[in-house]
Amino acid sequence: MAVIFLVVIPALFAVIGLVVGLVKGFTEVQTWAGEYLVSALLTISVGVILKATGVGSTAAGIVVIIAAVLLLLLCIGLSGLFKRIIRHALERRDDEMRSYGAVGVINRIWGGVVLAIKGMMVAFIIIVPVFIVLDLAHITGLQSSLGGLLGSGLWLNLKAVAFDFIILGFINIAVRHGFSNGISSSLWSLLVFGFAVGAGFIAYNLVFNSGLFNDASSAFANTVGGWFGGKLSLSEDVILTIARWIITAGLFVLLLVVVFLISFFVSRVLTFARLGSAFYVADGILGALVMLIITAGIILFIGYIVQPIYDLDFMQPFTSYFARSVVARYFYQDNLLVSMGMRAIIPLREWLTFA
């Protein structure tokens, strides 16, 4: 069973990717999976070296995170450069009315290799999280049926690096998403959210506190009272409050429409501004940096919360995934925030032990 799930299915996905890549060619395929795999393997290698040389957890964790980002950027840059070289060579042969020759063969073969890696990675991205959940769930029926798979050498080797790849995957997504969206779009989204919240506050303040809508609220209260037709014995104050809330809701909707229109036009302006290469690169770099900091900070904070209990008995099934880790360990048992001296804000260990 382990061979089927961990070898046959990824191999099948890889073969499908290989065939599609050979047809499409390298210049027409997405290369993110290969960049992710190569940069992740190189980063894990850096982590292994740091662990073998006995570098302290704080320094090693910082170096590993920096290496993960730099190696990812290096792989993305080299992949993009190689794609541009091949595309330029193909275009030049088109202009000269020549056959593609060796360049065409390289384009097809490398396209097949890239999509084969993508197919394999997609299979693992689907399979591994499912089996991690099944392993940690400790469902009796599933444990007995999957015991052979979860105890196999294939799974144990994959288990040793599973969370390393997961953490590096989050870093990968953060860098790519941050660069593609840019900091301007992210900041504008936060501002739009703030405007929406502010619209609610303004609407409430205008109706309940400013006095501008007192006459309108009193007049509308008569209408609201008529809706109930004497069926409910509501006091005048309650009816007036209901009328004010209805007016507030209507005013809030109108203000949201204004916010939406402003957001739409500013978003278009930012989109056009990012068409310029200089602005696009600068905006993308800042966006990637901010998204990376936010993502790494969230993961570190989650690990910082649970780190004090990583060695307790009920945590061992989960902690076992980090026993041989050289990347994810700095977010969990060797959490960087803890190693830097931050005190626990939630006394989980005190709550969950008798000590």
PDB file of C-alpha atoms in Angstrom, residues 73-284:
ATOM      1  CA  LEU A  73      14.744  33.837  -5.469  1.00  0.00           C
ATOM      2  CA  LEU A  74      17.852  32.319  -7.082  1.00  0.00           C
ATOM      3  CA  CYS A  75      15.853  29.398  -8.494  1.00  0.00           C
ATOM      4  CA  ILE A  76      13.111  31.715  -9.755  1.00  0.00           C
ATOM      5  CA  GLY A  77      15.691  33.990 -11.377  1.00  0.00           C
ATOM      6  CA  LEU A  78      17.625  31.184 -13.055  1.00  0.00           C
ATOM      7  CA  SER A  79      14.431  29.539 -14.278  1.00  0.00           C
ATOM      8  CA  GLY A  80      13.164  32.818 -15.707  1.00  0.00           C
ATOM      9  CA  LEU A  81      16.534  33.519 -17.342  1.00  0.00           C
ATOM     10  CA  PHE A  82      16.657  30.066 -18.930  1.00  0.00           C
ATOM     11  CA  LYS A  83      13.103  30.486 -20.217  1.00  0.00           C
ATOM     12  CA  ARG A  84      13.930  33.880 -21.753  1.00  0.00           C
ATOM     13  CA  ILE A  85      17.046  32.470 -23.447  1.00  0.00           C
ATOM     14  CA  ILE A  86      15.099  29.594 -25.005  1.00  0.00           C
ATOM     15  CA  ARG A  87      12.189  31.832 -26.032  1.00  0.00           C
ATOM     16  CA  HIS A  88      14.568  34.328 -27.641  1.00  0.00           C
ATOM     17  CA  ALA A  89      16.355  31.534 -29.517  1.00  0.00           C
ATOM     18  CA  LEU A  90      13.037  30.145 -30.792  1.00  0.00           C
ATOM     19  CA  GLU A  91      11.827  33.595 -31.877  1.00  0.00           C
ATOM     20  CA  ARG A  92      15.094  34.243 -33.704  1.00  0.00           C
ATOM     21  CA  ARG A  93      14.744  30.985 -35.608  1.00  0.00           C
ATOM     22  CA  ASP A  94      11.163  31.917 -36.498  1.00  0.00           C
ATOM     23  CA  ASP A  95      12.357  35.246 -37.867  1.00  0.00           C
ATOM     24  CA  GLU A  96      15.081  33.522 -39.878  1.00  0.00           C
ATOM     25  CA  MET A  97      12.641  30.862 -41.151  1.00  0.00           C
ATOM     26  CA  ARG A  98      14.865  28.116 -39.706  1.00  0.00           C
ATOM     27  CA  SER A  99      13.916  24.893 -37.935  1.00  0.00           C
ATOM     28  CA  TYR A 100      14.166  24.899 -34.159  1.00  0.00           C
ATOM     29  CA  GLY A 101      16.773  22.148 -34.142  1.00  0.00           C
ATOM     30  CA  ALA A 102      18.537  21.444 -30.826  1.00  0.00           C
ATOM     31  CA  VAL A 103      16.861  24.419 -29.137  1.00  0.00           C
ATOM     32  CA  GLY A 104      13.456  22.952 -29.929  1.00  0.00           C
ATOM     33  CA  VAL A 105      14.490  19.574 -28.528  1.00  0.00           C
ATOM     34  CA  ILE A 106      15.798  21.177 -25.314  1.00  0.00           C
ATOM     35  CA  ASN A 107      12.584  23.200 -25.035  1.00  0.00           C
ATOM     36  CA  ARG A 108      10.438  20.059 -25.285  1.00  0.00           C
ATOM     37  CA  ILE A 109      12.574  17.896 -23.008  1.00  0.00           C
ATOM     38  CA  TRP A 110      12.936  20.551 -20.317  1.00  0.00           C
ATOM     39  CA  GLY A 111       9.218  21.282 -20.512  1.00  0.00           C
ATOM     40  CA  GLY A 112       8.576  17.586 -19.884  1.00  0.00           C
ATOM     41  CA  VAL A 113      10.979  17.522 -16.926  1.00  0.00           C
ATOM     42  CA  VAL A 114       9.428  20.628 -15.365  1.00  0.00           C
ATOM     43  CA  LEU A 115       5.858  19.370 -15.671  1.00  0.00           C
ATOM     44  CA  ALA A 116       6.885  15.895 -14.476  1.00  0.00           C
ATOM     45  CA  ILE A 117       8.204  17.528 -11.299  1.00  0.00           C
ATOM     46  CA  LYS A 118       5.003  19.560 -11.060  1.00  0.00           C
ATOM     47  CA  GLY A 119       2.850  16.447 -11.395  1.00  0.00           C
ATOM     48  CA  MET A 120       4.841  14.639  -8.714  1.00  0.00           C
ATOM     49  CA  MET A 121       4.699  17.642  -6.358  1.00  0.00           C
ATOM     50  CA  VAL A 122       0.949  18.047  -6.827  1.00  0.00           C
ATOM     51  CA  ALA A 123       0.475  14.377  -5.930  1.00  0.00           C
ATOM     52  CA  PHE A 124       2.536  14.755  -2.762  1.00  0.00           C
ATOM     53  CA  ILE A 125       0.783  18.015  -1.846  1.00  0.00           C
ATOM     54  CA  ILE A 126      -2.508  16.083  -1.940  1.00  0.00           C
ATOM     55  CA  ILE A 127      -1.334  12.824  -0.338  1.00  0.00           C
ATOM     56  CA  VAL A 128       0.986  13.944   2.470  1.00  0.00           C
ATOM     57  CA  PRO A 129      -1.380  16.308   4.372  1.00  0.00           C
ATOM     58  CA  VAL A 130      -4.137  13.678   4.207  1.00  0.00           C
ATOM     59  CA  PHE A 131      -1.943  11.018   5.757  1.00  0.00           C
ATOM     60  CA  ILE A 132      -0.576  13.409   8.364  1.00  0.00           C
ATOM     61  CA  VAL A 133      -4.153  14.097   9.483  1.00  0.00           C
ATOM     62  CA  LEU A 134      -5.029  10.396   9.443  1.00  0.00           C
ATOM     63  CA  ASP A 135      -1.888   9.595  11.419  1.00  0.00           C
ATOM     64  CA  LEU A 136      -2.551  12.237  14.068  1.00  0.00           C
ATOM     65  CA  ALA A 137      -6.300  11.564  14.295  1.00  0.00           C
ATOM     66  CA  HIS A 138      -5.738   8.128  15.926  1.00  0.00           C
ATOM     67  CA  ILE A 139      -8.987   6.728  14.571  1.00  0.00           C
ATOM     68  CA  THR A 140      -8.905   3.042  15.529  1.00  0.00           C
ATOM     69  CA  GLY A 141     -10.299   1.648  12.301  1.00  0.00           C
ATOM     70  CA  LEU A 142      -8.020   3.745  10.131  1.00  0.00           C
ATOM     71  CA  GLN A 143      -4.973   3.065  12.279  1.00  0.00           C
ATOM     72  CA  SER A 144      -5.386  -0.678  11.824  1.00  0.00           C
ATOM     73  CA  SER A 145      -5.918  -0.447   8.066  1.00  0.00           C
ATOM     74  CA  LEU A 146      -3.137   2.086   7.485  1.00  0.00           C
ATOM     75  CA  GLY A 147      -0.678   0.625   9.954  1.00  0.00           C
ATOM     76  CA  GLY A 148       1.470  -0.894   7.230  1.00  0.00           C
ATOM     77  CA  LEU A 149       1.666   2.368   5.317  1.00  0.00           C
ATOM     78  CA  LEU A 150       2.328   4.611   8.323  1.00  0.00           C
ATOM     79  CA  GLY A 151       5.026   2.239   9.560  1.00  0.00           C
ATOM     80  CA  SER A 152       6.746   1.775   6.214  1.00  0.00           C
ATOM     81  CA  GLY A 153      10.226   3.051   5.520  1.00  0.00           C
ATOM     82  CA  LEU A 154       8.908   5.179   2.663  1.00  0.00           C
ATOM     83  CA  TRP A 155       6.513   7.051   4.939  1.00  0.00           C
ATOM     84  CA  LEU A 156       9.033   7.405   7.773  1.00  0.00           C
ATOM     85  CA  ASN A 157      11.555   9.003   5.396  1.00  0.00           C
ATOM     86  CA  LEU A 158       8.905  11.297   3.998  1.00  0.00           C
ATOM     87  CA  LYS A 159       7.656  12.084   7.505  1.00  0.00           C
ATOM     88  CA  ALA A 160      11.124  13.330   8.488  1.00  0.00           C
ATOM     89  CA  VAL A 161      10.952  16.218   6.003  1.00  0.00           C
ATOM     90  CA  ALA A 162       7.179  16.684   5.681  1.00  0.00           C
ATOM     91  CA  PHE A 163       6.934  19.785   7.865  1.00  0.00           C
ATOM     92  CA  ASP A 164      10.158  21.194   6.441  1.00  0.00           C
ATOM     93  CA  PHE A 165       8.494  21.186   3.027  1.00  0.00           C
ATOM     94  CA  ILE A 166       5.250  22.546   4.491  1.00  0.00           C
ATOM     95  CA  ILE A 167       6.994  25.503   6.175  1.00  0.00           C
ATOM     96  CA  LEU A 168       9.050  26.192   3.049  1.00  0.00           C
ATOM     97  CA  GLY A 169       5.841  25.980   1.021  1.00  0.00           C
ATOM     98  CA  PHE A 170       4.290  28.755   3.131  1.00  0.00           C
ATOM     99  CA  ILE A 171       7.416  30.868   2.638  1.00  0.00           C
ATOM    100  CA  ASN A 172       7.265  30.168  -1.095  1.00  0.00           C
ATOM    101  CA  ILE A 173       3.624  31.218  -1.327  1.00  0.00           C
ATOM    102  CA  ALA A 174       4.235  34.330   0.776  1.00  0.00           C
ATOM    103  CA  VAL A 175       7.085  35.538  -1.444  1.00  0.00           C
ATOM    104  CA  ARG A 176       5.261  34.828  -4.695  1.00  0.00           C
ATOM    105  CA  HIS A 177       1.904  36.209  -3.569  1.00  0.00           C
ATOM    106  CA  GLY A 178       3.485  39.271  -2.000  1.00  0.00           C
ATOM    107  CA  PHE A 179       5.469  40.052  -5.139  1.00  0.00           C
ATOM    108  CA  SER A 180       2.594  39.477  -7.558  1.00  0.00           C
ATOM    109  CA  ASN A 181       0.164  41.649  -5.580  1.00  0.00           C
ATOM    110  CA  GLY A 182       2.656  44.224  -4.367  1.00  0.00           C
ATOM    111  CA  ILE A 183       2.553  46.225  -1.172  1.00  0.00           C
ATOM    112  CA  SER A 184       0.370  48.946  -2.696  1.00  0.00           C
ATOM    113  CA  SER A 185      -2.512  46.542  -3.318  1.00  0.00           C
ATOM    114  CA  SER A 186      -2.169  45.015   0.153  1.00  0.00           C
ATOM    115  CA  LEU A 187      -2.085  48.393   1.879  1.00  0.00           C
ATOM    116  CA  TRP A 188      -5.027  49.595  -0.177  1.00  0.00           C
ATOM    117  CA  SER A 189      -7.012  46.491   0.797  1.00  0.00           C
ATOM    118  CA  LEU A 190      -6.348  47.264   4.465  1.00  0.00           C
ATOM    119  CA  LEU A 191      -7.410  50.872   3.901  1.00  0.00           C
ATOM    120  CA  VAL A 192     -10.616  49.759   2.188  1.00  0.00           C
ATOM    121  CA  PHE A 193     -11.393  47.519   5.163  1.00  0.00           C
ATOM    122  CA  GLY A 194     -10.727  50.480   7.446  1.00  0.00           C
ATOM    123  CA  PHE A 195     -13.008  52.676   5.340  1.00  0.00           C
ATOM    124  CA  ALA A 196     -15.778  50.063   5.593  1.00  0.00           C
ATOM    125  CA  VAL A 197     -15.439  49.924   9.387  1.00  0.00           C
ATOM    126  CA  GLY A 198     -15.298  53.708   9.476  1.00  0.00           C
ATOM    127  CA  ALA A 199     -18.454  53.894   7.384  1.00  0.00           C
ATOM    128  CA  GLY A 200     -20.288  51.917  10.033  1.00  0.00           C
ATOM    129  CA  PHE A 201     -18.968  54.160  12.807  1.00  0.00           C
ATOM    130  CA  ILE A 202     -19.859  57.337  10.875  1.00  0.00           C
ATOM    131  CA  ALA A 203     -23.370  56.080  10.112  1.00  0.00           C
ATOM    132  CA  TYR A 204     -23.973  55.204  13.772  1.00  0.00           C
ATOM    133  CA  ASN A 205     -22.547  58.487  15.046  1.00  0.00           C
ATOM    134  CA  LEU A 206     -24.578  60.599  12.605  1.00  0.00           C
ATOM    135  CA  VAL A 207     -27.858  58.957  13.540  1.00  0.00           C
ATOM    136  CA  PHE A 208     -27.426  58.371  17.285  1.00  0.00           C
ATOM    137  CA  ASN A 209     -25.052  61.107  18.448  1.00  0.00           C
ATOM    138  CA  SER A 210     -24.896  64.080  16.084  1.00  0.00           C
ATOM    139  CA  GLY A 211     -28.555  65.120  16.306  1.00  0.00           C
ATOM    140  CA  LEU A 212     -28.739  65.640  12.530  1.00  0.00           C
ATOM    141  CA  PHE A 213     -31.209  62.789  12.114  1.00  0.00           C
ATOM    142  CA  ASN A 214     -33.356  63.403  15.203  1.00  0.00           C
ATOM    143  CA  ASP A 215     -36.327  64.809  13.248  1.00  0.00           C
ATOM    144  CA  ALA A 216     -36.002  62.174  10.542  1.00  0.00           C
ATOM    145  CA  SER A 217     -35.795  59.421  13.162  1.00  0.00           C
ATOM    146  CA  SER A 218     -38.888  60.700  14.996  1.00  0.00           C
ATOM    147  CA  ALA A 219     -40.878  60.925  11.760  1.00  0.00           C
ATOM    148  CA  PHE A 220     -39.740  57.495  10.629  1.00  0.00           C
ATOM    149  CA  ALA A 221     -40.625  56.067  14.072  1.00  0.00           C
ATOM    150  CA  ASN A 222     -44.288  56.784  13.303  1.00  0.00           C
ATOM    151  CA  THR A 223     -43.981  54.731  10.135  1.00  0.00           C
ATOM    152  CA  VAL A 224     -42.231  51.899  11.963  1.00  0.00           C
ATOM    153  CA  GLY A 225     -44.914  51.931  14.648  1.00  0.00           C
ATOM    154  CA  GLY A 226     -47.547  51.578  11.922  1.00  0.00           C
ATOM    155  CA  TRP A 227     -45.794  48.457  10.599  1.00  0.00           C
ATOM    156  CA  PHE A 228     -46.537  46.649  13.816  1.00  0.00           C
ATOM    157  CA  GLY A 229     -50.166  47.829  13.738  1.00  0.00           C
ATOM    158  CA  GLY A 230     -50.555  47.563  17.485  1.00  0.00           C
ATOM    159  CA  LYS A 231     -49.838  43.840  17.388  1.00  0.00           C
ATOM    160  CA  LEU A 232     -46.822  44.273  19.633  1.00  0.00           C
ATOM    161  CA  SER A 233     -46.816  46.431  22.728  1.00  0.00           C
ATOM    162  CA  LEU A 234     -43.590  48.327  22.124  1.00  0.00           C
ATOM    163  CA  SER A 235     -42.728  51.536  23.895  1.00  0.00           C
ATOM    164  CA  GLU A 236     -42.050  54.727  21.958  1.00  0.00           C
ATOM    165  CA  ASP A 237     -38.365  54.570  22.896  1.00  0.00           C
ATOM    166  CA  VAL A 238     -38.016  51.065  21.487  1.00  0.00           C
ATOM    167  CA  ILE A 239     -39.766  52.057  18.250  1.00  0.00           C
ATOM    168  CA  LEU A 240     -37.545  55.134  17.980  1.00  0.00           C
ATOM    169  CA  THR A 241     -34.439  52.987  18.500  1.00  0.00           C
ATOM    170  CA  ILE A 242     -35.577  50.548  15.805  1.00  0.00           C
ATOM    171  CA  ALA A 243     -36.161  53.459  13.434  1.00  0.00           C
ATOM    172  CA  ARG A 244     -32.693  54.825  14.137  1.00  0.00           C
ATOM    173  CA  TRP A 245     -31.080  51.455  13.488  1.00  0.00           C
ATOM    174  CA  ILE A 246     -32.907  51.125  10.169  1.00  0.00           C
ATOM    175  CA  ILE A 247     -31.749  54.605   9.140  1.00  0.00           C
ATOM    176  CA  THR A 248     -28.215  53.719  10.281  1.00  0.00           C
ATOM    177  CA  ALA A 249     -28.256  50.568   8.162  1.00  0.00           C
ATOM    178  CA  GLY A 250     -29.455  52.496   5.111  1.00  0.00           C
ATOM    179  CA  LEU A 251     -26.826  55.191   5.594  1.00  0.00           C
ATOM    180  CA  PHE A 252     -24.170  52.526   6.078  1.00  0.00           C
ATOM    181  CA  VAL A 253     -25.112  50.878   2.775  1.00  0.00           C
ATOM    182  CA  LEU A 254     -24.895  54.229   0.971  1.00  0.00           C
ATOM    183  CA  LEU A 255     -21.464  54.905   2.453  1.00  0.00           C
ATOM    184  CA  LEU A 256     -20.341  51.387   1.475  1.00  0.00           C
ATOM    185  CA  VAL A 257     -21.355  52.114  -2.123  1.00  0.00           C
ATOM    186  CA  VAL A 258     -19.144  55.214  -2.044  1.00  0.00           C
ATOM    187  CA  VAL A 259     -16.275  53.182  -0.547  1.00  0.00           C
ATOM    188  CA  PHE A 260     -16.749  50.514  -3.235  1.00  0.00           C
ATOM    189  CA  LEU A 261     -16.625  53.075  -6.048  1.00  0.00           C
ATOM    190  CA  ILE A 262     -13.490  54.698  -4.638  1.00  0.00           C
ATOM    191  CA  SER A 263     -11.904  51.268  -4.146  1.00  0.00           C
ATOM    192  CA  PHE A 264     -12.721  50.259  -7.722  1.00  0.00           C
ATOM    193  CA  PHE A 265     -11.136  53.326  -9.306  1.00  0.00           C
ATOM    194  CA  VAL A 266      -8.064  53.371  -7.043  1.00  0.00           C
ATOM    195  CA  SER A 267      -7.509  49.649  -7.684  1.00  0.00           C
ATOM    196  CA  ARG A 268      -7.536  50.340 -11.407  1.00  0.00           C
ATOM    197  CA  VAL A 269      -5.028  53.157 -10.939  1.00  0.00           C
ATOM    198  CA  LEU A 270      -2.719  50.861  -8.949  1.00  0.00           C
ATOM    199  CA  THR A 271      -3.049  48.186 -11.622  1.00  0.00           C
ATOM    200  CA  PHE A 272      -2.039  50.647 -14.339  1.00  0.00           C
ATOM    201  CA  ALA A 273       0.810  51.960 -12.182  1.00  0.00           C
ATOM    202  CA  ARG A 274       2.180  48.416 -11.791  1.00  0.00           C
ATOM    203  CA  LEU A 275       2.462  48.163 -15.580  1.00  0.00           C
ATOM    204  CA  GLY A 276       5.603  50.257 -15.256  1.00  0.00           C
ATOM    205  CA  SER A 277       8.563  47.925 -14.686  1.00  0.00           C
ATOM    206  CA  ALA A 278      10.320  50.088 -12.066  1.00  0.00           C
ATOM    207  CA  PHE A 279       7.185  50.545  -9.948  1.00  0.00           C
ATOM    208  CA  TYR A 280       6.212  46.885 -10.411  1.00  0.00           C
ATOM    209  CA  VAL A 281       9.574  45.593  -9.176  1.00  0.00           C
ATOM    210  CA  ALA A 282       9.848  47.993  -6.225  1.00  0.00           C
ATOM    211  CA  ASP A 283       6.213  47.450  -5.232  1.00  0.00           C
ATOM    212  CA  GLY A 284       6.600  43.682  -5.621  1.00  0.00           C
TER     213      GLY A 284
END
